[in-house]
Coordinates of C-alpha atoms in Angstrom, one line a residue:
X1 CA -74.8 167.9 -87.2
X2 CA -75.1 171.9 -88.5
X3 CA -78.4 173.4 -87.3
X4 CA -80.6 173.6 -90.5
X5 CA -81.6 176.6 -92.9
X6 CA -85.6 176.9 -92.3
X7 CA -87.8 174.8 -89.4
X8 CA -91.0 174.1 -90.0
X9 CA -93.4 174.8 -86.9
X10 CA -96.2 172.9 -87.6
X11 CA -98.8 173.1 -84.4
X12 CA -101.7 170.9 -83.7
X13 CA -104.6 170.1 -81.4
X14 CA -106.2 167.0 -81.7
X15 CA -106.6 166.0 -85.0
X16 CA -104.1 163.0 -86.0
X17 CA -105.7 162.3 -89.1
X18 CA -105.2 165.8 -90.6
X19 CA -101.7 165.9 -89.1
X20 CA -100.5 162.2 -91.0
X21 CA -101.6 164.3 -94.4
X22 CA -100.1 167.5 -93.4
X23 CA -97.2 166.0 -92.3
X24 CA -96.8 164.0 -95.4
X25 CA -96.9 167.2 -97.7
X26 CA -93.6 168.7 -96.1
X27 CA -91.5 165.7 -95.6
X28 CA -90.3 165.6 -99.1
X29 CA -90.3 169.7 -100.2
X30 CA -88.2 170.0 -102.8
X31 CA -84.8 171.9 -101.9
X32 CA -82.7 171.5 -104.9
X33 CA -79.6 171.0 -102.8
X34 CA -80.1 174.6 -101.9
X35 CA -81.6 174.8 -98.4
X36 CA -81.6 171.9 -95.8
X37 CA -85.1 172.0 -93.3
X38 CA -86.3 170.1 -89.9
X39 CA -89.9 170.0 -88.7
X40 CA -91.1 170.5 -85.4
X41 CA -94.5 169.4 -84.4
X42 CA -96.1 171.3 -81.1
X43 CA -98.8 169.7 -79.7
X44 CA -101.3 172.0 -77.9
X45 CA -102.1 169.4 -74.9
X46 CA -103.9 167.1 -77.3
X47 CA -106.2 164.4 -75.6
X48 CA -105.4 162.2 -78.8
X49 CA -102.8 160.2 -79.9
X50 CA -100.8 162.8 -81.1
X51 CA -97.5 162.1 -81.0
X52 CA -98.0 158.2 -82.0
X53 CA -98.8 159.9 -85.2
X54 CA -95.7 162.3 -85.5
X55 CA -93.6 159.6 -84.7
X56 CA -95.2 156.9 -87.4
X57 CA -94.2 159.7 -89.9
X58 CA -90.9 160.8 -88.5
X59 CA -89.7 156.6 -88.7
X60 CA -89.9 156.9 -92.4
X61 CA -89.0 161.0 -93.1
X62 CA -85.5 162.0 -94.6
X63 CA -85.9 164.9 -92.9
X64 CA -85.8 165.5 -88.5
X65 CA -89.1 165.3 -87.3
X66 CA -89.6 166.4 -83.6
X67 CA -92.4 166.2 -81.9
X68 CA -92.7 169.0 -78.5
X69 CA -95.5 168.9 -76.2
X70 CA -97.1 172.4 -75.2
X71 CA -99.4 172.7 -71.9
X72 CA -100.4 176.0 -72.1
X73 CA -103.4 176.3 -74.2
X74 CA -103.8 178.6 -77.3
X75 CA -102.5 179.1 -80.9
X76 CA -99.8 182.1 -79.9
X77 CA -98.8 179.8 -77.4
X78 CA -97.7 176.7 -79.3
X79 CA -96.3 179.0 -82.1
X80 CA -94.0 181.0 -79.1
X81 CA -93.0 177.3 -77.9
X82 CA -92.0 176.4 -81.9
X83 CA -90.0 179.6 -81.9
X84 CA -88.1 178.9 -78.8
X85 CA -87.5 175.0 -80.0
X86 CA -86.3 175.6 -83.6
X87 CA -82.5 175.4 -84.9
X88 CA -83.2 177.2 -88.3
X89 CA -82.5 181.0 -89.6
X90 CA -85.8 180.8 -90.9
X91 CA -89.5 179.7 -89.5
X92 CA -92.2 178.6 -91.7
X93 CA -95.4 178.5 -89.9
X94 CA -97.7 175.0 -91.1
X95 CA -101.4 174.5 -90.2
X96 CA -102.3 170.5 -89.6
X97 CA -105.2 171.1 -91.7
X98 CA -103.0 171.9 -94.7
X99 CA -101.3 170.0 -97.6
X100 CA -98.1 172.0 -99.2
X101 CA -97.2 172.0 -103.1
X102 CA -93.5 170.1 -103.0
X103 CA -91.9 173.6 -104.1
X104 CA -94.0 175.2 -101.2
X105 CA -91.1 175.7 -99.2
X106 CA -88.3 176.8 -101.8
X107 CA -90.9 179.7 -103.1
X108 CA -91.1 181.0 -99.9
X109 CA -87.1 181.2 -99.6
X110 CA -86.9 182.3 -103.0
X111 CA -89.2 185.2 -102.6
X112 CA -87.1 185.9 -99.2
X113 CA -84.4 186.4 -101.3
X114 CA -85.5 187.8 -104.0
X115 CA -87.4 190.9 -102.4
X116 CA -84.9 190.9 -99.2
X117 CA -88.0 190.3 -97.2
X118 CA -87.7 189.0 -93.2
X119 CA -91.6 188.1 -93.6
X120 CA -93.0 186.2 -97.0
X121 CA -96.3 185.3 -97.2
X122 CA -98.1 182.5 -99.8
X123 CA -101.0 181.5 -101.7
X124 CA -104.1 179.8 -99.3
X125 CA -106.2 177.9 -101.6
X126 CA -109.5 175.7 -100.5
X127 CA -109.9 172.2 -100.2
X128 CA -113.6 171.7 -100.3
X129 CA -115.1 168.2 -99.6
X130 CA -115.5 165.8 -102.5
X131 CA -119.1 165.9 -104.1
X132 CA -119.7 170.1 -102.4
X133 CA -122.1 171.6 -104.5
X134 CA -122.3 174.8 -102.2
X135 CA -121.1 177.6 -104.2
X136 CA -119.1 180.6 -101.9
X137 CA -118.9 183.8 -102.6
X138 CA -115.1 185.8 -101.6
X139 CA -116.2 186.8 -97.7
X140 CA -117.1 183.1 -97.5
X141 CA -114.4 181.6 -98.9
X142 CA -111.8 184.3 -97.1
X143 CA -113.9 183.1 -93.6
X144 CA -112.8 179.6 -93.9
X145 CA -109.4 180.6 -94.8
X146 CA -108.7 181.3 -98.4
X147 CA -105.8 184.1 -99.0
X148 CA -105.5 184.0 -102.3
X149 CA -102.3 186.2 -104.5
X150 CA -100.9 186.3 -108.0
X151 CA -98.7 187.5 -110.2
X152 CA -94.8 187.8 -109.6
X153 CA -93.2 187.5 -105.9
X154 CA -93.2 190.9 -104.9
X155 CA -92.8 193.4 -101.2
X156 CA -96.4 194.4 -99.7
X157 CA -97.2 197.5 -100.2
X158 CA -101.1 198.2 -99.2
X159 CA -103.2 196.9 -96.2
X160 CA -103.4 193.3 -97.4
X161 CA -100.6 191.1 -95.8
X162 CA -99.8 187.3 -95.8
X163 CA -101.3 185.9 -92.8
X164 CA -100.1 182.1 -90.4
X165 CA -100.4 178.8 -91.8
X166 CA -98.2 179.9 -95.0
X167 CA -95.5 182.1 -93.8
X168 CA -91.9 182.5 -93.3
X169 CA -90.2 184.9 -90.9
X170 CA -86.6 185.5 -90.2
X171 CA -85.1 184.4 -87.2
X172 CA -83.7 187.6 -86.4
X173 CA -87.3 189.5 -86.5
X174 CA -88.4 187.8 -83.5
X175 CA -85.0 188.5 -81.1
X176 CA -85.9 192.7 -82.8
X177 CA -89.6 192.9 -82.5
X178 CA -90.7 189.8 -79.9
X179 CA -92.6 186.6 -80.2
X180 CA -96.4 186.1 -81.1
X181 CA -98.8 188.1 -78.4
X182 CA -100.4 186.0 -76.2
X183 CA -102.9 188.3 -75.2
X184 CA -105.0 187.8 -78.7
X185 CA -106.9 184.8 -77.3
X186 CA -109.1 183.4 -80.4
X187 CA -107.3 184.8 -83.6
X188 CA -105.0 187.2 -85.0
X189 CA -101.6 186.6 -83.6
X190 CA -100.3 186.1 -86.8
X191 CA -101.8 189.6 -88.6
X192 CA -100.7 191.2 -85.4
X193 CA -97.0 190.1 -86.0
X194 CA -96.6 190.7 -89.7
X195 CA -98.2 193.9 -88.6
X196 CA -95.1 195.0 -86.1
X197 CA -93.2 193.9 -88.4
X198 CA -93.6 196.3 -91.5
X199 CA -94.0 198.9 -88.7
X200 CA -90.8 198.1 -87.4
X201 CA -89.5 198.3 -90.8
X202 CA -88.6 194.9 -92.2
X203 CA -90.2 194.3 -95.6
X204 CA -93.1 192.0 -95.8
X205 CA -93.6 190.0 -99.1
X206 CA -96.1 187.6 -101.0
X207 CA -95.2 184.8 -102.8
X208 CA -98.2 183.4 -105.2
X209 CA -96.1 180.2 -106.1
X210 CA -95.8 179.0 -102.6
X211 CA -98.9 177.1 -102.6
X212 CA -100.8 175.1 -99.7
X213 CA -104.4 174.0 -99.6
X214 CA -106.6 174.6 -96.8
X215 CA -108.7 171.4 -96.0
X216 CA -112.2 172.1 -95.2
X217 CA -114.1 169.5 -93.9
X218 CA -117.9 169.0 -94.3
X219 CA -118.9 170.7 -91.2
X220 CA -117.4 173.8 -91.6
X221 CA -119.7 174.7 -94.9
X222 CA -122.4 174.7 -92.3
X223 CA -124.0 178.4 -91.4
X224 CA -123.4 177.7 -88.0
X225 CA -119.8 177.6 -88.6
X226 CA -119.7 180.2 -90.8
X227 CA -121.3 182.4 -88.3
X228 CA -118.9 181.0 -85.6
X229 CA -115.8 181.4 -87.2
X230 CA -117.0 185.3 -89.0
X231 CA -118.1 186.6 -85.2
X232 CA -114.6 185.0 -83.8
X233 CA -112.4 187.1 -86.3
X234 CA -114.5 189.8 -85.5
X235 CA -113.7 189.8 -82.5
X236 CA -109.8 189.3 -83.5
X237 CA -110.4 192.6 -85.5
X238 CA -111.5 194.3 -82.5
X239 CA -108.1 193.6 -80.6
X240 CA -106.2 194.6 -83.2
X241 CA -107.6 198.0 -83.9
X242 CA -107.6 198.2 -79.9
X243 CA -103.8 198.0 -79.9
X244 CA -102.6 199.7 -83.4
X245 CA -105.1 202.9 -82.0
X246 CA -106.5 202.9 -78.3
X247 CA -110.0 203.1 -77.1
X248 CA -110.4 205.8 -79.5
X249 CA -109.5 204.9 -82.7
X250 CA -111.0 201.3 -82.0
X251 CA -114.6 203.2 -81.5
X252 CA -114.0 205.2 -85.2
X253 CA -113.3 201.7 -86.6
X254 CA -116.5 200.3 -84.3
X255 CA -118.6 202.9 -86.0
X256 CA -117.4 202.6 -89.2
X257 CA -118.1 198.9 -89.3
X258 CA -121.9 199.8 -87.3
X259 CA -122.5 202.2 -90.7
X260 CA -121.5 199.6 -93.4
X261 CA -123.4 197.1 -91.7
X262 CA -126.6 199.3 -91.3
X263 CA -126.4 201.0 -94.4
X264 CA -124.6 198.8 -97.1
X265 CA -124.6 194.7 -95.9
X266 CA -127.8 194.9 -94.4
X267 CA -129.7 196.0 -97.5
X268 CA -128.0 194.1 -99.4
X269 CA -129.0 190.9 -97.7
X270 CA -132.4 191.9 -97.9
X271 CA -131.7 192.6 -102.0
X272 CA -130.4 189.7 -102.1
X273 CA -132.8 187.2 -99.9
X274 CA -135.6 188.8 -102.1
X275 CA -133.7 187.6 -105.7
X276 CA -132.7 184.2 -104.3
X277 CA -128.8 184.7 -104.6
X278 CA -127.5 182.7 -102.1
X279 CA -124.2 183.4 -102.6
X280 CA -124.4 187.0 -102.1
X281 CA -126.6 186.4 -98.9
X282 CA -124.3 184.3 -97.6
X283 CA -121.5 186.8 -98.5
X284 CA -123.5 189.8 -96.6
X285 CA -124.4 187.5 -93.8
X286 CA -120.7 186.4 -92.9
X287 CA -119.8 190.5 -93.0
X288 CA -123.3 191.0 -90.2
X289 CA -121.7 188.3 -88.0
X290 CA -118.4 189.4 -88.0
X291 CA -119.6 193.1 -86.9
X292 CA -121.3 191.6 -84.2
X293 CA -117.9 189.5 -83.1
X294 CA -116.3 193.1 -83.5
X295 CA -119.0 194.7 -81.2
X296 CA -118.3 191.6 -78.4
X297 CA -114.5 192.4 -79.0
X298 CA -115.2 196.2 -78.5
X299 CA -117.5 196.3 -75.9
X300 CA -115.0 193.7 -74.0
X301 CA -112.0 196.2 -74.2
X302 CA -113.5 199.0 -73.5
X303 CA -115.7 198.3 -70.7
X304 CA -113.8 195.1 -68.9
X305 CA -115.7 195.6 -65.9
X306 CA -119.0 195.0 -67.5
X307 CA -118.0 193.0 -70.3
X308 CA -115.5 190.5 -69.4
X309 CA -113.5 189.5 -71.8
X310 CA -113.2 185.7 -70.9
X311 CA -117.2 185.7 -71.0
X312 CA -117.7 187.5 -74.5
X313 CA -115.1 185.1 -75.8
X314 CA -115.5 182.1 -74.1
X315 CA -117.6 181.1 -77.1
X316 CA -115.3 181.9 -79.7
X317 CA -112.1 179.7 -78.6
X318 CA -110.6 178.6 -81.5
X319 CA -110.3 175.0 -79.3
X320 CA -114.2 175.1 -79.0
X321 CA -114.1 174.1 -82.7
X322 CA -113.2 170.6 -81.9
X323 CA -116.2 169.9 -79.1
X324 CA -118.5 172.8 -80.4
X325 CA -118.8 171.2 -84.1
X326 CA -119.1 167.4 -85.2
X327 CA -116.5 166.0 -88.0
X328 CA -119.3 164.5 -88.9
X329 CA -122.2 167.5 -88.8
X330 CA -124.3 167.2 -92.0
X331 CA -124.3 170.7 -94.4
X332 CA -127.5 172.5 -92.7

């Protein structure tokens, strides 16, 4: 049997449910005769019945469905596993909370070739819960996940680049640059990469017609997720900066994001508390939370003695989701 064109990693962590739908959106991608694909399902030591699920759906698929177990906890983890475990030229990374368009897959290969791209990148829409009557304003809506593009497929060229749970990398970019850093412990393995990889030189491209939607469940509309998630990438941020520029140029971006919260979010939420638009005050709140998750990230790197990083981010595990928040948490 010849090893296929593309694998799909799809990791998960206890949430069966999401991973049947997810599933079910990639088994039948269109392909045109053009491309042949396998999935590979790495579950992050899941407690629930994982792989009872992946197999129920890989009985019935017309494409291989594997299912590979992954101790070692954390996102960058599983997709490093996925990387090691697939037979295609090409990887697309899949979220379980995520249903794919059925030409999901061929506009990412299409751009790929098109633009001569080793990284392409698609368009993350929302998936809000049936009957939501919560309006979001962008920062919210980008919190829980929204990256949304348009026009033509075309090569990246400013600071905004595609980011995991809709992207496709070349093979041949991890054996040139390395696999996903295991260092970034809540978020932002998958910016870091696509990062190393325009600086290594490979083009990085977008692809508005490869389409998935982000499921949101009820609970993550909440403030306290909101807040959660906005101090966690924060803190992601921190890293980042902390690697791309040392100590130093992480304390220009640290006081950068200090000003803009002092002199620009802050009075803004204030404006805007005081004329009742909740959108924008949720908006300017999401941007003071997530300067606070940059100061833990900061304060952490800098000063490891004092601030331990395990401490500061114990809180912000993107595992804790699943214990820290009820699927079931009324919008509060």
């Amino acid at each position: 049997m010849c090893d296929p064109d593309i694998t799909i990693v799809l990791c998960t962590y206890n949430r069966p449910e999401m991973l049947r739908n997810a599933l079910r959106s990639i088994i039948d991608q269109e392909t045109g005769g053009a491309f042949s694909y396998e999935i590979v399902v790495i579950d992050n030591a899941s407690t629930e019945p994982t792989r009872i699920a992946v197999a129920e759906i890989a009985a019935t698929s017309r494409v291989p469905v594997r299912y590979v177990r992954e101790e070692a906890k954390g996102l960058a983890q599983a997709y490093n596993r996925g990387v090691r475990e697939a037979r295609g030229t090409w990887l697309a990374f899949f979220d379980d909370d995520q249903l794919a368009e059925p030409n999901w897959l061929k506009e990412l290969l299409t751009a790929a070739t098109v633009t001569k791209a080793k990284v392409v990148g698609g368009d993350r829409r929302l998936d809000l819960p049936t009957g939501n009557s919560l309006v979001l304003g962008p920062t919210s809506r980008n919190i829980l996940g929204e990256h949304g593009f348009s026009g033509e497929a075309r090569i990246c060229q400013g600071k905004r680049l595609p980011a995991g749970g809709n992207i496709l990398i070349a093979r041949q970019l991890f054996e040139a640059i390395g696999i996903f850093d295991t260092s970034m412990l809540g978020a932002g393995e998958d910016s870091d990469f696509v990062r190393r990889a325009r600086a290594s030189g490979a083009i990085v491209s977008i692809s508005p017609e490869a389409i998935v939607h982000h499921v949101i469940p009820p609970y993550r509309l909440a403030p306290s997720y909101l807040r959660w998630n906005s101090m966690r990438w924060g803190h992601c941020f921190a890293h980042i900066d902390y690697k791309n520029s040392g100590r130093p140029g992480m304390f220009v971006c640290f006081a950068a994001r200090v000003g803009q919260a002092l002199l620009v979010n802050l009075p803004l939420l204030i404006l805007a508390a005081l004329t009742r638009n909740t959108v924008e005050s949720l908006d300017r709140q999401c941007l003071l939370w997530r300067a606070i998750g940059y100061a833990g990230g900061a304060a952490s790197l800098a000063a490891p003695g004092l601030f331990k990083q395990g401490r500061v981010f114990s809180g912000l595990d993107l595992r804790e989701e699943r214990t820290r928040f009820s699927h079931s948490q009324s919008l509060r």
